[in-house]
Short mmCIF file of C-alpha atoms and ligand atoms in Angstrom, two decimals:
data_model
loop_
_atom_site.label_atom_id
_atom_site.label_comp_id
_atom_site.label_asym_id
_atom_site.label_seq_id
_atom_site.Cartn_x
_atom_site.Cartn_y
_atom_site.Cartn_z
CA MET A 395 -25.88 3.86 -18.18
CA ARG A 396 -23.31 2.07 -16.26
CA LYS A 397 -20.11 4.61 -15.90
CA TYR A 398 -16.73 3.97 -16.73
CA ILE A 399 -14.03 5.12 -13.57
CA VAL A 400 -10.85 5.51 -13.84
CA ALA A 401 -10.03 6.14 -9.91
CA GLY A 402 -7.06 7.58 -8.42
CA ASN A 403 -6.28 6.90 -4.43
CA TRP A 404 -3.67 8.78 -3.64
CA LYS A 405 -2.93 7.73 -0.24
CA MET A 406 -0.49 10.09 2.52
CA ASN A 407 1.39 11.71 -0.63
CA LEU A 408 2.43 14.30 -2.15
CA SER A 409 3.00 18.07 -1.56
CA PHE A 410 0.18 20.92 -1.43
CA ASP A 411 3.02 21.52 -4.45
CA ASP A 412 3.08 18.07 -6.04
CA ALA A 413 -0.67 18.20 -6.08
CA GLU A 414 -1.68 21.17 -7.81
CA GLU A 415 1.35 20.03 -10.64
CA LEU A 416 -0.89 16.70 -10.58
CA ILE A 417 -3.92 17.85 -11.00
CA GLU A 418 -2.61 21.05 -13.33
CA SER A 419 -1.12 18.08 -15.68
CA LEU A 420 -4.11 15.61 -15.59
CA ILE A 421 -5.88 18.63 -17.11
CA ASP A 422 -3.60 19.89 -19.39
CA LEU A 423 -4.11 15.72 -20.51
CA LYS A 424 -7.96 15.04 -20.79
CA LYS A 425 -8.00 18.94 -22.12
CA GLY A 426 -10.53 18.27 -25.11
CA ASP A 427 -11.02 14.22 -24.31
CA GLU A 428 -14.59 14.02 -22.51
CA LEU A 429 -15.37 10.69 -23.18
CA GLU A 430 -18.90 9.89 -23.00
CA GLY A 431 -19.81 6.67 -20.41
CA LEU A 432 -16.48 7.01 -18.54
CA LEU A 433 -15.14 9.17 -15.24
CA MET A 434 -11.92 10.46 -13.92
CA ILE A 435 -11.81 10.41 -10.06
CA VAL A 436 -8.99 11.50 -8.28
CA PHE A 437 -9.26 10.71 -4.29
CA PRO A 438 -6.64 13.89 -3.23
CA SER A 439 -5.65 13.95 1.44
CA PHE A 440 -7.87 16.10 3.17
CA PRO A 441 -5.64 19.59 2.91
CA TYR A 442 -5.56 19.51 -0.45
CA LEU A 443 -9.98 18.89 -1.49
CA GLU A 444 -10.08 22.88 -2.70
CA LEU A 445 -7.42 23.23 -4.19
CA ALA A 446 -8.38 20.17 -6.37
CA THR A 447 -12.41 21.27 -5.81
CA ASP A 448 -11.53 24.41 -6.98
CA LEU A 449 -9.35 23.32 -10.13
CA THR A 450 -11.29 21.43 -12.05
CA ASP A 451 -14.20 23.56 -11.16
CA GLU A 452 -14.82 24.26 -15.13
CA VAL A 453 -12.93 20.76 -16.62
CA ASP A 454 -14.55 16.99 -16.25
CA VAL A 455 -12.29 15.78 -13.56
CA TYR A 456 -14.78 14.69 -10.04
CA ILE A 457 -13.02 15.01 -6.22
CA GLY A 458 -13.35 12.11 -3.71
CA SER A 459 -12.33 11.99 -0.54
CA GLN A 460 -10.23 8.84 1.11
CA ASN A 461 -12.32 8.95 3.85
CA VAL A 462 -14.88 9.86 6.07
CA SER A 463 -16.36 10.05 10.06
CA ASN A 464 -18.69 7.53 10.82
CA LYS A 465 -19.39 10.64 13.17
CA GLU A 466 -21.95 13.00 12.04
CA LYS A 467 -20.92 16.27 13.87
CA GLY A 468 -19.25 17.77 16.59
CA ALA A 469 -16.31 16.91 19.16
CA TYR A 470 -14.37 13.90 18.06
CA THR A 471 -11.16 16.15 17.40
CA GLY A 472 -9.56 15.31 13.76
CA GLU A 473 -12.28 14.10 12.23
CA VAL A 474 -14.14 15.23 9.21
CA SER A 475 -18.05 14.88 8.52
CA ALA A 476 -19.98 14.00 5.49
CA SER A 477 -21.63 17.41 5.42
CA MET A 478 -18.30 19.02 5.63
CA LEU A 479 -17.43 17.44 2.38
CA ASN A 480 -20.99 18.26 0.85
CA SER A 481 -20.05 21.32 1.72
CA MET A 482 -16.58 20.85 -0.44
CA ASP A 483 -18.73 19.96 -3.45
CA VAL A 484 -16.78 16.72 -3.36
CA ALA A 485 -18.53 14.26 -4.67
CA TYR A 486 -17.01 10.37 -4.03
CA CYS A 487 -15.09 8.46 -0.97
CA ILE A 488 -13.63 6.31 -0.63
CA VAL A 489 -15.26 3.01 2.04
CA GLY A 490 -13.79 0.35 3.22
CA HIS A 491 -10.51 0.29 1.66
CA SER A 492 -8.26 -2.43 3.16
CA GLU A 493 -5.91 -0.57 5.26
CA ARG A 494 -8.24 1.31 7.03
CA ARG A 495 -10.04 -1.73 7.79
CA LYS A 496 -5.98 -3.29 8.86
CA TYR A 497 -4.32 0.18 10.50
CA PHE A 498 -7.72 1.67 11.42
CA LYS A 499 -9.62 -1.46 12.68
CA GLU A 500 -12.26 -0.93 11.38
CA THR A 501 -14.80 -2.51 11.73
CA PRO A 502 -18.37 -3.28 9.80
CA GLU A 503 -20.25 -1.27 11.30
CA GLN A 504 -18.18 1.33 11.28
CA ILE A 505 -17.98 1.23 7.10
CA ARG A 506 -22.29 0.52 7.79
CA GLU A 507 -22.59 4.02 8.98
CA LYS A 508 -19.65 6.01 6.59
CA ILE A 509 -21.63 4.90 3.74
CA ASP A 510 -25.31 6.38 5.25
CA LEU A 511 -23.53 9.74 6.41
CA LEU A 512 -22.13 10.15 2.96
CA LEU A 513 -25.26 8.84 1.02
CA GLU A 514 -27.83 11.23 2.62
CA GLN A 515 -25.10 13.96 1.34
CA ALA A 516 -25.55 13.44 -2.06
CA ILE A 517 -21.80 12.15 -1.73
CA LYS A 518 -21.36 8.46 -3.52
CA PRO A 519 -19.69 5.84 -1.53
CA ILE A 520 -17.22 4.16 -3.48
CA PHE A 521 -17.33 0.43 -1.69
CA CYS A 522 -13.78 -1.35 -1.32
CA CYS A 523 -14.07 -5.66 -1.00
CA GLY A 524 -11.91 -7.86 -1.03
CA GLU A 525 -9.75 -11.04 0.52
CA LEU A 526 -6.61 -11.98 1.97
CA VAL A 527 -3.93 -13.37 0.89
CA ASP A 528 -4.17 -16.70 3.45
CA GLU A 529 -8.49 -16.43 1.97
CA ARG A 530 -8.12 -16.55 -1.47
CA ASN A 531 -5.46 -20.39 -0.54
CA GLU A 532 -7.78 -21.37 1.66
CA ASN A 533 -10.31 -20.62 -1.36
CA LEU A 534 -12.83 -18.57 1.18
CA HIS A 535 -13.08 -14.93 -1.39
CA PHE A 536 -16.11 -15.79 -2.25
CA LEU A 537 -17.42 -16.11 1.30
CA VAL A 538 -15.72 -13.49 2.44
CA VAL A 539 -16.31 -10.48 -0.09
CA LYS A 540 -19.80 -11.72 0.34
CA ALA A 541 -19.67 -11.16 3.55
CA GLN A 542 -18.33 -7.35 3.83
CA ILE A 543 -20.75 -6.72 1.44
CA GLU A 544 -23.78 -7.71 3.24
CA GLN A 545 -22.52 -6.43 6.43
CA SER A 546 -21.66 -3.34 5.08
CA LEU A 547 -24.09 -1.98 2.43
CA PHE A 548 -27.11 -4.78 2.26
CA HIS A 549 -29.01 -2.59 4.63
CA LEU A 550 -29.78 0.34 1.98
CA ASN A 551 -32.90 0.54 -0.08
CA THR A 552 -33.63 -0.09 -4.18
CA GLU A 553 -32.28 4.78 -3.98
CA GLU A 554 -29.03 3.85 -1.71
CA ILE A 555 -27.66 1.31 -3.19
CA LYS A 556 -27.23 2.88 -7.00
CA ASN A 557 -25.95 5.27 -5.44
CA VAL A 558 -22.48 3.01 -4.74
CA VAL A 559 -19.42 2.48 -6.37
CA MET A 560 -18.17 -1.37 -6.02
CA ALA A 561 -14.07 -1.65 -5.44
CA TYR A 562 -13.61 -5.10 -5.43
CA GLU A 563 -9.53 -5.07 -4.24
CA PRO A 564 -7.49 -8.11 -3.31
CA VAL A 565 -5.66 -7.07 -0.05
CA TRP A 566 -3.10 -8.79 -1.84
CA ALA A 567 -2.34 -6.99 -4.90
CA ILE A 568 -2.26 -3.92 -3.41
CA GLY A 569 0.94 -1.66 -4.00
CA THR A 570 2.71 -5.66 -3.54
CA GLY A 571 3.07 -5.27 -7.83
CA LEU A 572 0.72 -8.60 -7.71
CA THR A 573 -2.37 -8.16 -9.91
CA ALA A 574 -5.17 -11.10 -10.33
CA THR A 575 -4.66 -11.71 -13.14
CA PRO A 576 -8.10 -10.35 -15.52
CA GLU A 577 -9.78 -14.07 -15.74
CA GLN A 578 -9.36 -13.63 -11.43
CA ALA A 579 -11.26 -10.75 -11.46
CA GLU A 580 -13.71 -11.22 -14.22
CA GLU A 581 -14.72 -14.56 -11.70
CA MET A 582 -14.55 -12.14 -8.79
CA HIS A 583 -17.00 -8.89 -10.47
CA ALA A 584 -19.33 -10.90 -11.84
CA TYR A 585 -19.84 -12.98 -8.54
CA ILE A 586 -20.39 -9.49 -7.34
CA ARG A 587 -22.88 -8.48 -9.57
CA LYS A 588 -24.65 -11.99 -9.25
CA LEU A 589 -25.05 -11.01 -5.79
CA ILE A 590 -26.45 -7.09 -6.44
CA SER A 591 -29.22 -8.85 -8.66
CA ASP A 592 -29.74 -11.31 -5.70
CA LYS A 593 -30.95 -9.06 -3.98
CA TYR A 594 -31.59 -5.14 -6.27
CA GLY A 595 -32.24 -6.79 -9.07
CA GLU A 596 -30.95 -7.20 -12.46
CA SER A 597 -31.62 -3.25 -13.36
CA ILE A 598 -29.19 -2.44 -10.81
CA ALA A 599 -27.43 -4.53 -10.61
CA ASP A 600 -27.07 -4.04 -14.79
CA GLU A 601 -26.03 -0.39 -13.96
CA MET A 602 -23.67 -0.74 -11.11
CA SER A 603 -19.92 -0.10 -11.48
CA ILE A 604 -16.92 -2.73 -10.85
CA LEU A 605 -14.14 -0.76 -10.49
CA TYR A 606 -11.33 -3.33 -9.83
CA GLY A 607 -8.06 -2.48 -7.31
CA GLY A 608 -4.79 -3.85 -6.78
CA SER A 609 -1.20 -2.79 -9.13
CA CYS A 610 -2.91 -1.84 -11.57
CA ASN A 611 -0.99 0.02 -13.84
CA ALA A 612 -0.64 1.13 -17.41
CA ASN A 613 0.59 -2.60 -18.86
CA ASN A 614 -1.63 -4.29 -17.51
CA ALA A 615 -5.04 -2.17 -17.03
CA ARG A 616 -5.98 -2.43 -20.82
CA ASN A 617 -6.46 -6.80 -20.30
CA LEU A 618 -9.09 -5.76 -16.85
CA PHE A 619 -10.46 -2.95 -17.96
CA ALA A 620 -12.07 -5.81 -21.37
CA GLN A 621 -13.65 -7.95 -19.09
CA PRO A 622 -17.85 -7.48 -19.06
CA ASN A 623 -18.29 -7.10 -15.94
CA ILE A 624 -14.32 -4.75 -15.05
CA ASP A 625 -16.44 -1.32 -15.23
CA GLY A 626 -12.55 0.79 -13.87
CA GLY A 627 -9.61 0.36 -12.42
CA LEU A 628 -8.85 2.35 -8.59
CA ILE A 629 -5.29 2.89 -8.96
CA GLY A 630 -2.83 3.65 -5.80
CA GLY A 631 0.72 3.81 -6.45
CA ALA A 632 -0.13 4.73 -10.42
CA SER A 633 -2.15 7.36 -10.32
CA LEU A 634 0.87 9.30 -9.00
CA ASN A 635 2.21 10.65 -12.62
CA ALA A 636 0.43 12.38 -14.73
CA ASP A 637 0.92 10.34 -17.70
CA ASP A 638 1.42 6.99 -16.47
CA PHE A 639 -2.61 7.44 -14.61
CA TYR A 640 -4.22 9.09 -18.35
CA ARG A 641 -2.46 6.11 -19.79
CA ILE A 642 -5.04 3.53 -17.34
CA TYR A 643 -7.47 6.47 -18.14
CA LYS A 644 -6.93 5.82 -21.81
CA SER A 645 -6.72 2.01 -22.10
CA PHE A 646 -10.96 1.61 -22.28
C1 PEP B 684 -5.23 0.83 -2.99
O1 PEP B 684 -5.08 1.01 -2.42
O2 PEP B 684 -7.24 1.34 -3.94
C2 PEP B 684 -4.60 0.82 -4.70
C3 PEP B 684 -5.59 -0.36 -5.44
O3 PEP B 684 -3.16 0.40 -4.04
P1 PEP B 684 -1.96 0.44 -6.15
O4 PEP B 684 -3.08 -0.06 -7.20
O5 PEP B 684 -1.64 1.03 -4.81
O6 PEP B 684 -2.61 -1.62 -4.97
#
């Protein structure tokens, strides 16, 4: 069955105490509210992962990492490997986020390596793709997203692709307050599902969760999530406030 997901990418925000308070508030809000087939995932920074997995040990809130190394292990100062994440019960990891592509010059090849290492460790990658504003204005958005998916995902086999979650994140909508309209987002999500279906078959495409990300908030989430091919959201700014994030979660 296709899973619906509301995921909070905290980025490089919050002190340790703030992170603890935010997770505790979410656990409190969500208590007794286990919705079948609808997952809540939060992505704190590396130093808070252990705190987060400990606090959510007994509850239905999943923890993911914002990043992972493309190296397996060894002399790579400052890097965090997929096997380290696995040893801390981290279940998901964001890969291909536009901020990493832009500021850290991550290449499709590195993203592919990260995905492979995560899958070997049974951690589900949340693969982000999306076009720049100029690419949309030039009507290149479908081509850009297709290339990103082909370059970093299409080497996977059928069993592997089943463990990938997709996130369509138009770069012009991230952190800008400019959300894609439900129609724009739905059009791209349907296109992504068709790409997956053509490559891996209809049943795999039908099972795949495709999230929308880009200035999604408590006011616009309901209309976005009502679209047939939008299976949830990857939320940045609005995930830093427990009430807002919980309202988004309840928008299904
Ligand atoms: C993101 O960074 O993945 C994101 C969607 O950010 P925001 O919600 O702040 O646009």
